[in-house]
Amino acid sequence: MKRILLIALTTALSGAVMGQSSMDLTNAILQNKESLQAPKEILKAKISIDKASKVAKVNTTVKYYSTRADIYANIARSQDPEIGKVGGDSAGLVAVDNYVKVFQLEKDNKKSAYFQTAIYNLIKVMPPALYNFGLTLRDKKEFVASRKHYEMIMNIAGAVGQDQIDSVIFDNSYLLCIMNSIDGGEIDTAIVNHREFAAVGISNVQAANAIAAKLEADKSDKLLSFVQEANRIYPLEPSFKKVELNYYLERGDTSLALQKAKELTDSDPNNDQLFFIQGVMYDELAKKEKNKILAADTKKKSLKSYQRAIEINPKNAGAQFNLGVNYINDASAFVKEYNSLPMNPPKDKYEKLRAEIKSRYTTSLGYFLKAYEAAPKDKNYVQTLWDVYEQLYSMYKQPDDKANSAKFKKELEALEAEKK
């Protein structure tokens, strides 16, 4: 008998709790409406809805989610410090979370008042509110809290469709979501955000570049995998290929650097600096190549790359200088042969070697002078001009060569004095 009475008593209590929770939900609805005229009523509405949230049969209904969303949305929008303090930084997030639940439950019943309210708030009301509150938090350097607001805007876009959100708010929210992660020291979160957004067709080159720049600055071991991922997401964007190229260059991986340089020149055929880098890579490979025929062929590709660079930009000092170096290197073989001649060599042999040497030195001078004109303060260019004129004078005793040698020696001394 006691057992039966106990069960009856429990059932009665359960019904009482259920009845009270329903009353709490009704009170919350009424108090929320009254807050339009008496703003402080929203505080009572919050207490009522929080009470109603404790019963499963109530807190899983569309009516509950819609009411809770409205209450927290009003708290988030309130300019009253007392009300704002009660809601905290997360009031807008709670509102959106509940509107999304209404949207999901009622998406097959689009004519319902609950659905219409949810969709209106998700599209028109909450994104601007979340956006502005996120900016306030960002100004306070509360980057993590700020990021959560922009993540929520992105979640709204995922639920209702990107095209339903104001394009300026959407684009800036994406970027600010990433930037808050970076500025808040959460680079891994930034990478995850970027990957998750890309998976649903949302991407932003500026945000991805910001991540790459941070990883590059930090010399992170995640840099290569991120830029390779970015290359797949943004196949027409060259900036990530350039980062990858620099990555290989810094590590002395000539073959991979050349491969990336070739990809870049194919997609950006008027970029002189890329052709210059490509030439340098071919030069490096030619030096390492043991097969003379292959080395010579690779060297030709190097010269072709430098020539293309100066066709695009005659002031590309590096390409001009390296072409000059190529002719000096060619001359060195003839100089070596010249220096090994016997005391009385055949005159035609002697003159032929002198002509070969002079021809290459004269050609190299043209390139060195253009490099110098493009960068007159480069000590290496001035030093080279002095050396070349000295060599020419020692062989041919031309007054102009002597005068130019003196000129560049004086410039070199001035540059060295500046650094001291």
Coordinates of N, CA and C in Angstrom, one line a residue, residues 63-239:
K63 N 8.0 25.9 -29.4 CA 7.6 27.0 -28.7 C 8.7 27.5 -27.7
Y64 N 9.3 26.5 -27.0 CA 10.3 26.9 -26.0 C 11.5 27.5 -26.7
Y65 N 12.0 26.8 -27.8 CA 13.2 27.3 -28.5 C 12.9 28.8 -29.1
S66 N 11.7 29.0 -29.6 CA 11.4 30.3 -30.2 C 11.4 31.3 -29.1
T67 N 10.8 31.0 -28.0 CA 10.7 32.0 -26.9 C 12.0 32.3 -26.3
R68 N 12.8 31.3 -26.1 CA 14.2 31.5 -25.5 C 15.0 32.3 -26.5
A69 N 14.9 32.1 -27.8 CA 15.6 32.8 -28.8 C 15.2 34.3 -28.7
D70 N 13.9 34.6 -28.6 CA 13.4 35.9 -28.6 C 13.9 36.7 -27.4
I71 N 13.9 36.0 -26.2 CA 14.3 36.6 -25.0 C 15.8 37.0 -25.0
Y72 N 16.6 36.0 -25.4 CA 18.1 36.3 -25.5 C 18.4 37.3 -26.6
A73 N 17.7 37.3 -27.6 CA 17.9 38.3 -28.7 C 17.7 39.7 -28.1
N74 N 16.6 39.9 -27.4 CA 16.3 41.2 -26.8 C 17.3 41.6 -25.8
I75 N 17.8 40.6 -25.0 CA 18.9 40.9 -24.1 C 20.2 41.4 -24.8
A76 N 20.5 40.6 -25.9 CA 21.7 41.0 -26.7 C 21.6 42.4 -27.3
R77 N 20.4 42.8 -27.7 CA 20.2 44.1 -28.3 C 20.1 45.2 -27.3
S78 N 19.8 44.9 -26.1 CA 19.6 45.9 -25.1 C 20.8 46.9 -24.8
Q79 N 20.5 48.1 -24.7 CA 21.5 49.1 -24.4 C 21.7 49.4 -22.9
D80 N 20.8 48.7 -22.1 CA 20.8 48.9 -20.6 C 22.0 48.0 -20.1
P81 N 22.9 48.6 -19.4 CA 24.1 47.9 -18.8 C 23.7 46.8 -17.9
E82 N 22.6 47.0 -17.1 CA 22.1 46.0 -16.2 C 21.6 44.7 -16.9
I83 N 20.9 45.0 -18.0 CA 20.4 43.9 -18.8 C 21.5 43.2 -19.5
G84 N 22.4 44.0 -20.1 CA 23.5 43.4 -20.8 C 24.4 42.6 -20.0
K85 N 24.6 43.0 -18.7 CA 25.4 42.2 -17.8 C 24.8 40.8 -17.5
V86 N 23.4 40.8 -17.4 CA 22.8 39.5 -17.2 C 23.0 38.6 -18.3
G87 N 22.9 39.1 -19.5 CA 23.1 38.3 -20.7 C 24.5 37.9 -21.0
G88 N 25.4 38.8 -20.6 CA 26.8 38.5 -20.8 C 27.2 38.6 -22.3
D89 N 28.4 38.2 -22.7 CA 28.8 38.2 -24.0 C 28.2 37.2 -24.9
S90 N 27.5 36.2 -24.3 CA 27.0 35.1 -25.1 C 25.5 35.1 -25.4
A91 N 24.8 36.2 -25.0 CA 23.4 36.3 -25.2 C 23.0 36.1 -26.7
G92 N 23.7 36.8 -27.5 CA 23.5 36.7 -29.0 C 23.7 35.3 -29.5
L93 N 24.7 34.7 -29.0 CA 25.0 33.3 -29.4 C 23.9 32.3 -29.0
V94 N 23.4 32.5 -27.8 CA 22.3 31.7 -27.3 C 21.0 31.9 -28.2
A95 N 20.8 33.2 -28.5 CA 19.6 33.5 -29.3 C 19.7 32.8 -30.7
V96 N 20.8 32.9 -31.3 CA 21.0 32.3 -32.7 C 20.9 30.8 -32.6
D97 N 21.5 30.2 -31.6 CA 21.5 28.8 -31.4 C 20.0 28.3 -31.4
N98 N 19.2 29.0 -30.7 CA 17.8 28.6 -30.5 C 17.0 28.9 -31.8
Y99 N 17.3 30.0 -32.5 CA 16.6 30.2 -33.7 C 16.9 29.2 -34.8
V100 N 18.2 28.7 -34.8 CA 18.6 27.7 -35.7 C 17.8 26.4 -35.4
K101 N 17.6 26.1 -34.1 CA 16.9 24.9 -33.8 C 15.4 25.0 -34.3
V102 N 14.8 26.2 -34.1 CA 13.5 26.4 -34.6 C 13.5 26.2 -36.2
F103 N 14.5 26.8 -36.8 CA 14.6 26.7 -38.3 C 14.6 25.2 -38.7
Q104 N 15.5 24.5 -38.0 CA 15.6 23.0 -38.3 C 14.4 22.2 -38.1
L105 N 13.7 22.5 -37.0 CA 12.4 21.8 -36.7 C 11.3 22.1 -37.6
E106 N 11.2 23.4 -38.0 CA 10.1 23.8 -38.8 C 10.4 24.0 -40.3
K107 N 11.5 23.5 -40.8 CA 11.9 23.8 -42.2 C 10.9 23.2 -43.2
D108 N 10.2 22.2 -42.7 CA 9.2 21.6 -43.6 C 7.8 22.2 -43.4
N109 N 7.8 23.2 -42.5 CA 6.5 23.9 -42.2 C 6.7 25.4 -42.3
K110 N 7.2 25.8 -43.5 CA 7.7 27.2 -43.6 C 6.6 28.3 -43.4
K111 N 5.3 27.9 -43.4 CA 4.3 28.9 -43.2 C 4.0 29.2 -41.7
S112 N 4.6 28.4 -40.8 CA 4.3 28.5 -39.4 C 4.9 29.8 -38.9
A113 N 4.3 30.4 -37.9 CA 4.7 31.7 -37.3 C 6.1 31.5 -36.7
Y114 N 6.4 30.3 -36.1 CA 7.7 30.1 -35.5 C 8.8 30.1 -36.6
F115 N 8.5 29.5 -37.7 CA 9.5 29.5 -38.8 C 9.8 30.9 -39.3
Q116 N 8.7 31.6 -39.5 CA 8.8 32.9 -40.1 C 9.6 33.9 -39.2
T117 N 9.3 33.7 -37.9 CA 10.1 34.5 -36.9 C 11.5 34.2 -36.9
A118 N 11.8 32.9 -36.9 CA 13.2 32.4 -36.8 C 14.0 32.9 -38.1
I119 N 13.4 32.7 -39.2 CA 14.1 33.0 -40.5 C 14.3 34.5 -40.6
Y120 N 13.3 35.3 -40.1 CA 13.5 36.8 -40.1 C 14.7 37.2 -39.2
N121 N 14.7 36.6 -38.0 CA 15.8 37.0 -37.1 C 17.1 36.5 -37.6
L122 N 17.1 35.3 -38.1 CA 18.4 34.8 -38.6 C 19.0 35.6 -39.7
I123 N 18.1 36.1 -40.6 CA 18.6 36.8 -41.8 C 18.8 38.3 -41.5
K124 N 17.8 38.9 -40.8 CA 17.8 40.4 -40.7 C 18.3 40.9 -39.4
V125 N 18.0 40.2 -38.3 CA 18.2 40.8 -37.0 C 19.5 40.4 -36.4
M126 N 19.8 39.1 -36.3 CA 20.9 38.7 -35.5 C 22.3 38.9 -36.2
P127 N 22.5 38.8 -37.5 CA 23.8 39.0 -38.1 C 24.4 40.4 -37.8
P128 N 23.6 41.5 -38.0 CA 24.1 42.8 -37.6 C 24.4 42.9 -36.1
A129 N 23.5 42.4 -35.3 CA 23.8 42.5 -33.8 C 25.0 41.7 -33.4
L130 N 25.2 40.5 -33.9 CA 26.4 39.7 -33.7 C 27.7 40.4 -34.2
Y131 N 27.5 40.9 -35.4 CA 28.7 41.6 -36.0 C 29.2 42.8 -35.2
N132 N 28.2 43.6 -34.8 CA 28.6 44.8 -34.0 C 29.2 44.4 -32.6
F133 N 28.5 43.4 -32.0 CA 29.0 43.0 -30.7 C 30.4 42.4 -30.8
G134 N 30.6 41.7 -31.9 CA 32.0 41.1 -32.1 C 33.0 42.2 -32.3
L135 N 32.7 43.3 -33.0 CA 33.6 44.4 -33.1 C 33.9 45.0 -31.8
T136 N 32.9 45.2 -30.9 CA 33.2 45.7 -29.6 C 34.1 44.8 -28.8
L137 N 33.9 43.5 -28.9 CA 34.9 42.6 -28.2 C 36.2 42.7 -28.8
R138 N 36.3 42.8 -30.1 CA 37.6 42.9 -30.8 C 38.4 44.1 -30.3
D139 N 37.7 45.2 -30.2 CA 38.3 46.5 -29.8 C 38.9 46.3 -28.4
K140 N 38.2 45.5 -27.6 CA 38.7 45.2 -26.2 C 39.8 44.1 -26.2
K141 N 40.1 43.7 -27.4 CA 41.2 42.6 -27.5 C 40.7 41.3 -26.9
E142 N 39.4 41.1 -26.8 CA 38.8 39.8 -26.4 C 38.6 39.0 -27.7
F143 N 39.7 38.5 -28.2 CA 39.6 37.9 -29.6 C 38.9 36.6 -29.6
V144 N 39.0 35.8 -28.6 CA 38.3 34.5 -28.6 C 36.8 34.7 -28.6
A145 N 36.3 35.6 -27.7 CA 34.9 35.9 -27.6 C 34.4 36.5 -28.9
S146 N 35.2 37.4 -29.4 CA 34.8 38.1 -30.7 C 34.7 37.0 -31.8
R147 N 35.6 36.1 -31.9 CA 35.6 35.1 -32.9 C 34.3 34.3 -32.9
K148 N 33.8 33.9 -31.7 CA 32.7 33.1 -31.6 C 31.4 33.8 -32.2
H149 N 31.4 35.1 -32.1 CA 30.3 35.8 -32.7 C 30.3 35.7 -34.3
Y150 N 31.5 35.8 -34.8 CA 31.6 35.7 -36.3 C 31.4 34.3 -36.8
E151 N 31.9 33.3 -35.9 CA 31.6 31.9 -36.2 C 30.1 31.7 -36.3
M152 N 29.4 32.3 -35.4 CA 27.9 32.1 -35.4 C 27.2 32.7 -36.6
I153 N 27.8 33.8 -37.1 CA 27.2 34.4 -38.4 C 27.5 33.4 -39.5
M154 N 28.7 32.8 -39.5 CA 29.0 31.8 -40.6 C 28.0 30.6 -40.4
N155 N 27.7 30.2 -39.2 CA 26.8 29.1 -38.9 C 25.4 29.4 -39.5
I156 N 25.0 30.6 -39.2 CA 23.7 31.1 -39.8 C 23.7 30.9 -41.3
A157 N 24.8 31.4 -41.9 CA 24.9 31.3 -43.4 C 24.8 29.9 -43.8
G158 N 25.4 29.0 -43.0 CA 25.4 27.6 -43.4 C 24.0 27.0 -43.3
A159 N 23.2 27.5 -42.3 CA 21.8 27.0 -42.1 C 20.9 27.6 -43.2
V160 N 20.9 28.9 -43.4 CA 19.8 29.5 -44.2 C 20.3 29.8 -45.6
G161 N 21.6 29.7 -45.9 CA 22.2 30.0 -47.2 C 23.0 31.2 -47.2
Q162 N 24.2 31.2 -47.7 CA 25.1 32.4 -47.7 C 24.4 33.6 -48.4
D163 N 23.7 33.3 -49.5 CA 23.1 34.4 -50.2 C 22.0 35.2 -49.5
Q164 N 21.6 34.6 -48.3 CA 20.5 35.2 -47.5 C 21.1 36.3 -46.6
I165 N 22.4 36.2 -46.4 CA 23.0 37.2 -45.4 C 23.6 38.4 -46.2
D166 N 23.5 39.5 -45.6 CA 24.1 40.7 -46.2 C 25.5 40.4 -46.6
S167 N 25.9 40.7 -47.8 CA 27.2 40.3 -48.4 C 28.4 40.9 -47.6
V168 N 28.2 42.2 -47.2 CA 29.3 42.9 -46.5 C 29.5 42.3 -45.2
I169 N 28.4 42.0 -44.4 CA 28.5 41.4 -43.1 C 29.1 40.0 -43.3
F170 N 28.6 39.3 -44.3 CA 29.1 37.9 -44.5 C 30.6 37.9 -44.7
D171 N 31.1 38.7 -45.7 CA 32.5 38.7 -46.1 C 33.4 39.1 -45.0
N172 N 33.0 40.2 -44.3 CA 33.8 40.7 -43.2 C 33.8 39.7 -42.0
S173 N 32.7 39.1 -41.8 CA 32.6 38.1 -40.7 C 33.5 37.0 -40.9
Y174 N 33.6 36.5 -42.1 CA 34.6 35.4 -42.4 C 36.0 35.9 -42.1
L175 N 36.3 37.0 -42.6 CA 37.7 37.5 -42.4 C 38.0 37.8 -40.9
L176 N 37.0 38.4 -40.2 CA 37.2 38.7 -38.8 C 37.2 37.4 -37.9
C177 N 36.5 36.4 -38.4 CA 36.6 35.1 -37.7 C 38.0 34.6 -37.7
I178 N 38.7 34.6 -38.9 CA 40.0 34.2 -39.0 C 41.0 35.1 -38.3
M179 N 40.8 36.4 -38.5 CA 41.8 37.3 -37.9 C 41.7 37.3 -36.3
N180 N 40.5 37.1 -35.8 CA 40.5 36.9 -34.3 C 41.2 35.7 -33.8
S181 N 41.2 34.6 -34.6 CA 41.9 33.4 -34.2 C 43.4 33.7 -34.3
I182 N 43.8 34.4 -35.3 CA 45.3 34.7 -35.5 C 45.7 35.6 -34.3
D183 N 45.0 36.7 -34.2 CA 45.4 37.7 -33.2 C 45.2 37.2 -31.7
G184 N 44.4 36.2 -31.6 CA 44.2 35.6 -30.2 C 45.1 34.5 -30.0
G185 N 46.1 34.3 -30.9 CA 47.1 33.2 -30.7 C 46.5 31.8 -30.9
E186 N 45.4 31.7 -31.7 CA 44.8 30.4 -32.0 C 45.0 30.1 -33.5
I187 N 46.2 30.0 -33.9 CA 46.4 29.8 -35.4 C 45.8 28.4 -35.8
D188 N 45.9 27.4 -34.9 CA 45.3 26.1 -35.3 C 43.8 26.3 -35.5
T189 N 43.1 27.1 -34.7 CA 41.7 27.3 -34.9 C 41.4 28.0 -36.2
A190 N 42.3 29.0 -36.5 CA 42.1 29.7 -37.8 C 42.2 28.7 -39.0
I191 N 43.2 27.8 -38.9 CA 43.3 26.8 -40.0 C 42.1 25.9 -40.1
V192 N 41.6 25.5 -38.9 CA 40.4 24.6 -38.9 C 39.2 25.4 -39.4
N193 N 39.0 26.6 -39.0 CA 37.9 27.4 -39.5 C 38.0 27.5 -41.1
H194 N 39.2 27.8 -41.6 CA 39.4 28.0 -43.0 C 39.0 26.7 -43.7
R195 N 39.4 25.6 -43.2 CA 39.2 24.3 -43.8 C 37.7 23.9 -43.8
E196 N 37.1 24.2 -42.6 CA 35.6 23.8 -42.5 C 34.8 24.7 -43.4
F197 N 35.1 26.0 -43.5 CA 34.3 26.9 -44.4 C 34.5 26.5 -45.8
A198 N 35.8 26.1 -46.2 CA 36.1 25.7 -47.6 C 35.3 24.4 -47.9
A199 N 35.1 23.6 -46.9 CA 34.4 22.3 -47.2 C 33.0 22.5 -47.6
V200 N 32.4 23.6 -47.2 CA 31.0 23.9 -47.5 C 30.9 25.0 -48.6
G201 N 32.0 25.2 -49.3 CA 32.0 26.1 -50.4 C 32.2 27.6 -50.1
I202 N 32.7 27.9 -48.9 CA 32.9 29.3 -48.5 C 34.4 29.5 -48.4
S203 N 34.9 30.5 -49.1 CA 36.4 30.7 -49.1 C 36.7 32.2 -49.2
N204 N 37.9 32.6 -48.8 CA 38.3 34.0 -48.8 C 39.8 34.0 -48.9
V205 N 40.3 34.5 -50.0 CA 41.8 34.6 -50.3 C 42.5 35.4 -49.2
Q206 N 41.9 36.5 -48.9 CA 42.5 37.4 -47.9 C 42.7 36.7 -46.5
A207 N 41.7 36.0 -46.1 CA 41.9 35.3 -44.8 C 42.9 34.2 -44.9
A208 N 43.0 33.5 -46.0 CA 44.0 32.4 -46.2 C 45.4 33.0 -46.3
N209 N 45.5 34.2 -46.9 CA 46.8 34.8 -47.0 C 47.3 35.3 -45.6
A210 N 46.3 35.7 -44.7 CA 46.7 36.1 -43.4 C 47.2 34.9 -42.6
I211 N 46.6 33.8 -42.8 CA 47.0 32.6 -42.1 C 48.4 32.2 -42.5
A212 N 48.6 32.2 -43.9 CA 49.9 31.9 -44.4 C 51.0 32.8 -43.9
A213 N 50.7 34.1 -43.9 CA 51.7 35.1 -43.4 C 52.1 34.9 -42.0
K214 N 51.1 34.5 -41.1 CA 51.4 34.2 -39.7 C 52.3 33.0 -39.6
L215 N 51.9 32.0 -40.3 CA 52.7 30.7 -40.3 C 54.1 31.0 -40.8
E216 N 54.2 31.8 -41.8 CA 55.6 32.1 -42.4 C 56.4 32.9 -41.4
A217 N 55.8 33.9 -40.7 CA 56.5 34.7 -39.8 C 56.9 33.9 -38.6
D218 N 56.1 32.9 -38.2 CA 56.4 32.1 -37.0 C 57.3 30.9 -37.4
K219 N 57.6 30.8 -38.7 CA 58.4 29.6 -39.2 C 57.8 28.3 -38.7
S220 N 56.5 28.3 -38.8 CA 55.8 27.1 -38.4 C 56.0 25.9 -39.3
D221 N 56.0 24.7 -38.7 CA 56.1 23.5 -39.5 C 54.8 23.2 -40.2
K222 N 53.7 24.0 -39.9 CA 52.4 23.8 -40.6 C 52.3 24.6 -41.9
L223 N 53.3 25.4 -42.2 CA 53.2 26.3 -43.3 C 53.1 25.5 -44.6
L224 N 53.9 24.6 -44.9 CA 53.9 23.9 -46.2 C 52.5 23.2 -46.4
S225 N 52.1 22.4 -45.4 CA 50.8 21.7 -45.6 C 49.6 22.7 -45.8
F226 N 49.7 23.9 -45.1 CA 48.6 24.8 -45.3 C 48.6 25.5 -46.7
V227 N 49.8 25.9 -47.2 CA 49.8 26.5 -48.5 C 49.5 25.5 -49.6
Q228 N 49.9 24.3 -49.4 CA 49.5 23.2 -50.4 C 48.0 23.1 -50.4
E229 N 47.4 23.1 -49.2 CA 45.9 23.0 -49.2 C 45.3 24.2 -49.8
A230 N 45.9 25.4 -49.5 CA 45.3 26.6 -50.1 C 45.5 26.6 -51.6
N231 N 46.6 26.0 -52.1 CA 46.7 25.9 -53.6 C 45.6 25.1 -54.2
R232 N 45.1 24.1 -53.5 CA 44.0 23.3 -54.0 C 42.7 24.0 -54.0
I233 N 42.5 24.8 -53.0 CA 41.3 25.6 -52.8 C 41.2 26.8 -53.8
Y234 N 42.4 27.4 -53.9 CA 42.5 28.6 -54.8 C 43.5 28.4 -55.9
P235 N 43.2 27.5 -56.9 CA 44.1 27.1 -57.9 C 44.6 28.3 -58.8
L236 N 43.8 29.4 -58.9 CA 44.2 30.5 -59.7 C 44.9 31.6 -59.0
E237 N 45.1 31.4 -57.7 CA 45.7 32.5 -56.8 C 47.2 32.2 -56.7
P238 N 48.1 33.1 -57.2 CA 49.5 32.8 -57.2 C 50.2 33.0 -55.8
S239 N 49.6 33.7 -54.9 CA 50.3 34.1 -53.7 C 50.7 32.9 -52.9

